């Protein structure tokens, strides 16, 4: 089994992209259904598999407009901390989809502001893969936020615990 060799499965892309029309690689996209509608359909696999402790959940960049019409799920405080961490009680690892994608880089917060908001919302890992030069923008924003006291220390402490637990399995 892959998990015995240290390979982790990633459940993606929350909140589900089956009903999203636009391509978040290029632009912002909306998922305009209510949580009630999604709970009885699209979220069934997420709710079932997120009970496991060896699953990492990848957050997509669609906006879940019924909860937060302004931000992609990947850095939405109401979705990450509100819905997933608080309402669902999910205490496993959350990672973003690639932050090099247009839904993030072209958002009002941009890749830097989105990175700060992602960590403050309770995301554990920010993925930068397609355009490695974006890594520098992310790190610059996060280092600046840390120096300015903007990053939430308790949220980072909880993330450190999840990461330690997640990699030790």
PDB file of C-alpha atoms in Angstrom:
ATOM      1  CA  UNK A   1       0.000   0.000   0.000  1.00  0.00           C
ATOM      2  CA  UNK A   2       1.300   3.454  -0.886  1.00  0.00           C
ATOM      3  CA  UNK A   3       0.656   4.912   2.570  1.00  0.00           C
ATOM      4  CA  UNK A   4       3.093   2.377   4.081  1.00  0.00           C
ATOM      5  CA  UNK A   5       5.768   3.889   1.853  1.00  0.00           C
ATOM      6  CA  UNK A   6       4.959   7.448   2.914  1.00  0.00           C
ATOM      7  CA  UNK A   7       2.861   8.370  -0.129  1.00  0.00           C
ATOM      8  CA  UNK A   8      -0.203  10.341   0.932  1.00  0.00           C
ATOM      9  CA  UNK A   9      -3.522  10.563  -0.875  1.00  0.00           C
ATOM     10  CA  UNK A  10      -5.000  13.955  -1.640  1.00  0.00           C
ATOM     11  CA  UNK A  11      -8.733  14.440  -1.836  1.00  0.00           C
ATOM     12  CA  UNK A  12      -9.393  17.219  -4.294  1.00  0.00           C
ATOM     13  CA  UNK A  13     -10.634  19.794  -5.169  1.00  0.00           C
ATOM     14  CA  UNK A  14     -12.884  20.987  -2.327  1.00  0.00           C
ATOM     15  CA  UNK A  15     -15.637  22.269  -2.670  1.00  0.00           C
ATOM     16  CA  UNK A  16     -15.907  20.211  -5.854  1.00  0.00           C
ATOM     17  CA  UNK A  17     -15.529  21.485  -9.407  1.00  0.00           C
ATOM     18  CA  UNK A  18     -18.167  19.429 -11.211  1.00  0.00           C
ATOM     19  CA  UNK A  19     -20.596  22.342 -11.357  1.00  0.00           C
ATOM     20  CA  UNK A  20     -18.000  25.064 -11.941  1.00  0.00           C
ATOM     21  CA  UNK A  21     -17.972  26.394 -15.496  1.00  0.00           C
ATOM     22  CA  UNK A  22     -14.935  28.710 -15.578  1.00  0.00           C
ATOM     23  CA  UNK A  23     -11.331  27.449 -15.485  1.00  0.00           C
ATOM     24  CA  UNK A  24      -9.579  28.539 -12.278  1.00  0.00           C
ATOM     25  CA  UNK A  25      -6.219  28.057 -14.019  1.00  0.00           C
ATOM     26  CA  UNK A  26      -7.079  31.218 -15.956  1.00  0.00           C
ATOM     27  CA  UNK A  27      -9.690  33.194 -14.009  1.00  0.00           C
ATOM     28  CA  UNK A  28     -11.999  33.289 -11.033  1.00  0.00           C
ATOM     29  CA  UNK A  29     -14.897  30.867 -10.917  1.00  0.00           C
ATOM     30  CA  UNK A  30     -18.021  30.546  -8.806  1.00  0.00           C
ATOM     31  CA  UNK A  31     -19.883  27.640  -7.274  1.00  0.00           C
ATOM     32  CA  UNK A  32     -23.289  29.181  -6.700  1.00  0.00           C
ATOM     33  CA  UNK A  33     -25.135  26.427  -4.844  1.00  0.00           C
ATOM     34  CA  UNK A  34     -26.150  26.529  -1.203  1.00  0.00           C
ATOM     35  CA  UNK A  35     -24.353  24.421   1.389  1.00  0.00           C
ATOM     36  CA  UNK A  36     -27.566  22.416   1.773  1.00  0.00           C
ATOM     37  CA  UNK A  37     -27.636  21.551  -1.926  1.00  0.00           C
ATOM     38  CA  UNK A  38     -23.958  20.618  -1.900  1.00  0.00           C
ATOM     39  CA  UNK A  39     -24.207  18.582   1.320  1.00  0.00           C
ATOM     40  CA  UNK A  40     -26.686  16.159  -0.232  1.00  0.00           C
ATOM     41  CA  UNK A  41     -24.672  15.682  -3.441  1.00  0.00           C
ATOM     42  CA  UNK A  42     -21.181  17.022  -4.171  1.00  0.00           C
ATOM     43  CA  UNK A  43     -19.935  16.984  -0.578  1.00  0.00           C
ATOM     44  CA  UNK A  44     -20.856  13.364   0.183  1.00  0.00           C
ATOM     45  CA  UNK A  45     -17.422  12.008  -0.849  1.00  0.00           C
ATOM     46  CA  UNK A  46     -15.640  14.789   1.032  1.00  0.00           C
ATOM     47  CA  UNK A  47     -17.609  14.210   4.241  1.00  0.00           C
ATOM     48  CA  UNK A  48     -17.053  10.461   4.013  1.00  0.00           C
ATOM     49  CA  UNK A  49     -13.321  10.522   3.288  1.00  0.00           C
ATOM     50  CA  UNK A  50     -12.492  13.449   5.587  1.00  0.00           C
ATOM     51  CA  UNK A  51     -13.255  11.160   8.527  1.00  0.00           C
ATOM     52  CA  UNK A  52      -9.978   9.399   7.764  1.00  0.00           C
ATOM     53  CA  UNK A  53      -6.817  10.767   9.313  1.00  0.00           C
ATOM     54  CA  UNK A  54      -4.463   9.878   6.467  1.00  0.00           C
ATOM     55  CA  UNK A  55      -6.137  12.069   3.848  1.00  0.00           C
ATOM     56  CA  UNK A  56      -4.923  15.511   2.811  1.00  0.00           C
ATOM     57  CA  UNK A  57      -7.650  17.749   1.403  1.00  0.00           C
ATOM     58  CA  UNK A  58      -6.750  20.037  -1.488  1.00  0.00           C
ATOM     59  CA  UNK A  59      -8.694  23.288  -1.592  1.00  0.00           C
ATOM     60  CA  UNK A  60      -9.673  24.539  -5.024  1.00  0.00           C
ATOM     61  CA  UNK A  61      -9.860  28.149  -6.105  1.00  0.00           C
ATOM     62  CA  UNK A  62     -13.567  28.389  -6.925  1.00  0.00           C
ATOM     63  CA  UNK A  63     -15.539  30.840  -4.796  1.00  0.00           C
ATOM     64  CA  UNK A  64     -18.251  29.199  -2.721  1.00  0.00           C
ATOM     65  CA  UNK A  65     -20.542  32.188  -3.162  1.00  0.00           C
ATOM     66  CA  UNK A  66     -23.152  31.227  -0.542  1.00  0.00           C
ATOM     67  CA  UNK A  67     -20.454  31.389   2.152  1.00  0.00           C
ATOM     68  CA  UNK A  68     -17.837  33.801   0.774  1.00  0.00           C
ATOM     69  CA  UNK A  69     -18.469  35.498  -2.556  1.00  0.00           C
ATOM     70  CA  UNK A  70     -15.264  37.559  -2.335  1.00  0.00           C
ATOM     71  CA  UNK A  71     -12.504  34.940  -1.962  1.00  0.00           C
ATOM     72  CA  UNK A  72     -11.572  31.584  -3.438  1.00  0.00           C
ATOM     73  CA  UNK A  73     -12.119  28.661  -1.070  1.00  0.00           C
ATOM     74  CA  UNK A  74      -8.337  28.210  -0.855  1.00  0.00           C
ATOM     75  CA  UNK A  75      -7.983  31.341   1.262  1.00  0.00           C
ATOM     76  CA  UNK A  76     -11.480  31.956   2.572  1.00  0.00           C
ATOM     77  CA  UNK A  77     -11.691  32.325   6.359  1.00  0.00           C
ATOM     78  CA  UNK A  78     -15.453  31.572   6.405  1.00  0.00           C
ATOM     79  CA  UNK A  79     -14.942  28.351   4.416  1.00  0.00           C
ATOM     80  CA  UNK A  80     -11.655  27.058   5.856  1.00  0.00           C
ATOM     81  CA  UNK A  81     -12.021  28.042   9.495  1.00  0.00           C
ATOM     82  CA  UNK A  82     -15.799  28.347   9.578  1.00  0.00           C
ATOM     83  CA  UNK A  83     -17.161  25.457   7.534  1.00  0.00           C
ATOM     84  CA  UNK A  84     -14.302  22.939   7.490  1.00  0.00           C
ATOM     85  CA  UNK A  85     -12.449  23.459  10.773  1.00  0.00           C
ATOM     86  CA  UNK A  86     -15.369  24.542  12.994  1.00  0.00           C
ATOM     87  CA  UNK A  87     -18.656  23.236  11.550  1.00  0.00           C
ATOM     88  CA  UNK A  88     -17.268  19.952  10.185  1.00  0.00           C
ATOM     89  CA  UNK A  89     -14.608  19.604  12.881  1.00  0.00           C
ATOM     90  CA  UNK A  90     -11.947  18.680  10.332  1.00  0.00           C
ATOM     91  CA  UNK A  91      -8.518  18.687  11.970  1.00  0.00           C
ATOM     92  CA  UNK A  92      -6.543  17.055   9.168  1.00  0.00           C
ATOM     93  CA  UNK A  93      -4.190  18.642   6.668  1.00  0.00           C
ATOM     94  CA  UNK A  94      -5.484  21.214   4.222  1.00  0.00           C
ATOM     95  CA  UNK A  95      -3.423  22.274   1.251  1.00  0.00           C
ATOM     96  CA  UNK A  96      -4.189  24.653  -1.569  1.00  0.00           C
ATOM     97  CA  UNK A  97      -4.243  23.934  -5.232  1.00  0.00           C
ATOM     98  CA  UNK A  98      -1.444  25.685  -7.110  1.00  0.00           C
ATOM     99  CA  UNK A  99      -1.330  29.350  -6.118  1.00  0.00           C
ATOM    100  CA  UNK A 100       0.179  30.159  -9.544  1.00  0.00           C
ATOM    101  CA  UNK A 101      -3.309  29.869 -11.041  1.00  0.00           C
ATOM    102  CA  UNK A 102      -5.193  32.887 -12.373  1.00  0.00           C
ATOM    103  CA  UNK A 103      -8.028  32.629  -9.831  1.00  0.00           C
ATOM    104  CA  UNK A 104      -5.421  33.513  -7.176  1.00  0.00           C
ATOM    105  CA  UNK A 105      -2.929  35.729  -9.011  1.00  0.00           C
ATOM    106  CA  UNK A 106      -5.713  37.834 -10.554  1.00  0.00           C
ATOM    107  CA  UNK A 107      -7.784  38.032  -7.370  1.00  0.00           C
ATOM    108  CA  UNK A 108      -7.983  41.362  -5.494  1.00  0.00           C
ATOM    109  CA  UNK A 109      -5.667  39.955  -2.780  1.00  0.00           C
ATOM    110  CA  UNK A 110      -3.204  38.526  -5.288  1.00  0.00           C
ATOM    111  CA  UNK A 111      -0.857  35.686  -4.525  1.00  0.00           C
ATOM    112  CA  UNK A 112       0.797  37.454  -1.581  1.00  0.00           C
ATOM    113  CA  UNK A 113      -2.349  38.567   0.192  1.00  0.00           C
ATOM    114  CA  UNK A 114      -4.005  35.249  -0.567  1.00  0.00           C
ATOM    115  CA  UNK A 115      -1.083  33.401   1.028  1.00  0.00           C
ATOM    116  CA  UNK A 116      -1.372  35.398   4.235  1.00  0.00           C
ATOM    117  CA  UNK A 117      -5.131  34.861   4.332  1.00  0.00           C
ATOM    118  CA  UNK A 118      -4.731  31.130   3.643  1.00  0.00           C
ATOM    119  CA  UNK A 119      -2.428  30.571   6.623  1.00  0.00           C
ATOM    120  CA  UNK A 120      -4.572  32.754   8.867  1.00  0.00           C
ATOM    121  CA  UNK A 121      -7.669  30.791   7.827  1.00  0.00           C
ATOM    122  CA  UNK A 122      -6.101  27.474   8.848  1.00  0.00           C
ATOM    123  CA  UNK A 123      -4.549  26.150   5.642  1.00  0.00           C
ATOM    124  CA  UNK A 124      -1.460  24.061   6.345  1.00  0.00           C
ATOM    125  CA  UNK A 125       0.323  23.947   2.973  1.00  0.00           C
ATOM    126  CA  UNK A 126       0.389  26.435   0.094  1.00  0.00           C
ATOM    127  CA  UNK A 127       1.236  24.833  -3.213  1.00  0.00           C
ATOM    128  CA  UNK A 128       3.308  26.760  -5.770  1.00  0.00           C
ATOM    129  CA  UNK A 129       4.184  24.473  -8.649  1.00  0.00           C
ATOM    130  CA  UNK A 130       3.457  25.675 -12.180  1.00  0.00           C
ATOM    131  CA  UNK A 131       5.377  28.941 -11.942  1.00  0.00           C
ATOM    132  CA  UNK A 132       8.165  28.520  -9.374  1.00  0.00           C
ATOM    133  CA  UNK A 133       9.006  32.241  -9.553  1.00  0.00           C
ATOM    134  CA  UNK A 134       5.734  32.862  -7.678  1.00  0.00           C
ATOM    135  CA  UNK A 135       7.364  31.247  -4.643  1.00  0.00           C
ATOM    136  CA  UNK A 136       9.321  34.448  -4.029  1.00  0.00           C
ATOM    137  CA  UNK A 137       6.171  36.576  -3.974  1.00  0.00           C
ATOM    138  CA  UNK A 138       4.548  34.178  -1.521  1.00  0.00           C
ATOM    139  CA  UNK A 139       7.572  34.087   0.780  1.00  0.00           C
ATOM    140  CA  UNK A 140       8.009  37.875   0.635  1.00  0.00           C
ATOM    141  CA  UNK A 141       4.366  38.357   1.661  1.00  0.00           C
ATOM    142  CA  UNK A 142       4.533  35.772   4.449  1.00  0.00           C
ATOM    143  CA  UNK A 143       7.816  37.071   5.876  1.00  0.00           C
ATOM    144  CA  UNK A 144       6.441  40.613   5.783  1.00  0.00           C
ATOM    145  CA  UNK A 145       3.216  39.502   7.467  1.00  0.00           C
ATOM    146  CA  UNK A 146       5.189  37.692  10.178  1.00  0.00           C
ATOM    147  CA  UNK A 147       7.361  40.763  10.826  1.00  0.00           C
ATOM    148  CA  UNK A 148       4.263  42.967  10.980  1.00  0.00           C
ATOM    149  CA  UNK A 149       2.551  40.608  13.421  1.00  0.00           C
ATOM    150  CA  UNK A 150      -0.253  39.859  10.958  1.00  0.00           C
ATOM    151  CA  UNK A 151       0.037  36.057  11.007  1.00  0.00           C
ATOM    152  CA  UNK A 152      -2.068  34.483  13.753  1.00  0.00           C
ATOM    153  CA  UNK A 153       0.281  32.635  16.091  1.00  0.00           C
ATOM    154  CA  UNK A 154      -2.393  30.298  17.492  1.00  0.00           C
ATOM    155  CA  UNK A 155      -3.502  29.289  13.994  1.00  0.00           C
ATOM    156  CA  UNK A 156       0.133  28.624  13.020  1.00  0.00           C
ATOM    157  CA  UNK A 157       0.668  26.588  16.197  1.00  0.00           C
ATOM    158  CA  UNK A 158      -2.359  24.431  15.364  1.00  0.00           C
ATOM    159  CA  UNK A 159      -1.051  23.997  11.818  1.00  0.00           C
ATOM    160  CA  UNK A 160       2.361  22.943  13.152  1.00  0.00           C
ATOM    161  CA  UNK A 161       0.624  20.268  15.245  1.00  0.00           C
ATOM    162  CA  UNK A 162      -1.377  19.005  12.256  1.00  0.00           C
ATOM    163  CA  UNK A 163       1.749  18.881  10.094  1.00  0.00           C
ATOM    164  CA  UNK A 164       3.717  16.987  12.743  1.00  0.00           C
ATOM    165  CA  UNK A 165       0.844  14.538  13.180  1.00  0.00           C
ATOM    166  CA  UNK A 166       0.273  14.240   9.447  1.00  0.00           C
ATOM    167  CA  UNK A 167       3.841  13.393   8.490  1.00  0.00           C
ATOM    168  CA  UNK A 168       4.406  10.998  11.371  1.00  0.00           C
ATOM    169  CA  UNK A 169       1.813   8.508  10.105  1.00  0.00           C
TER     170      UNK A 169
END
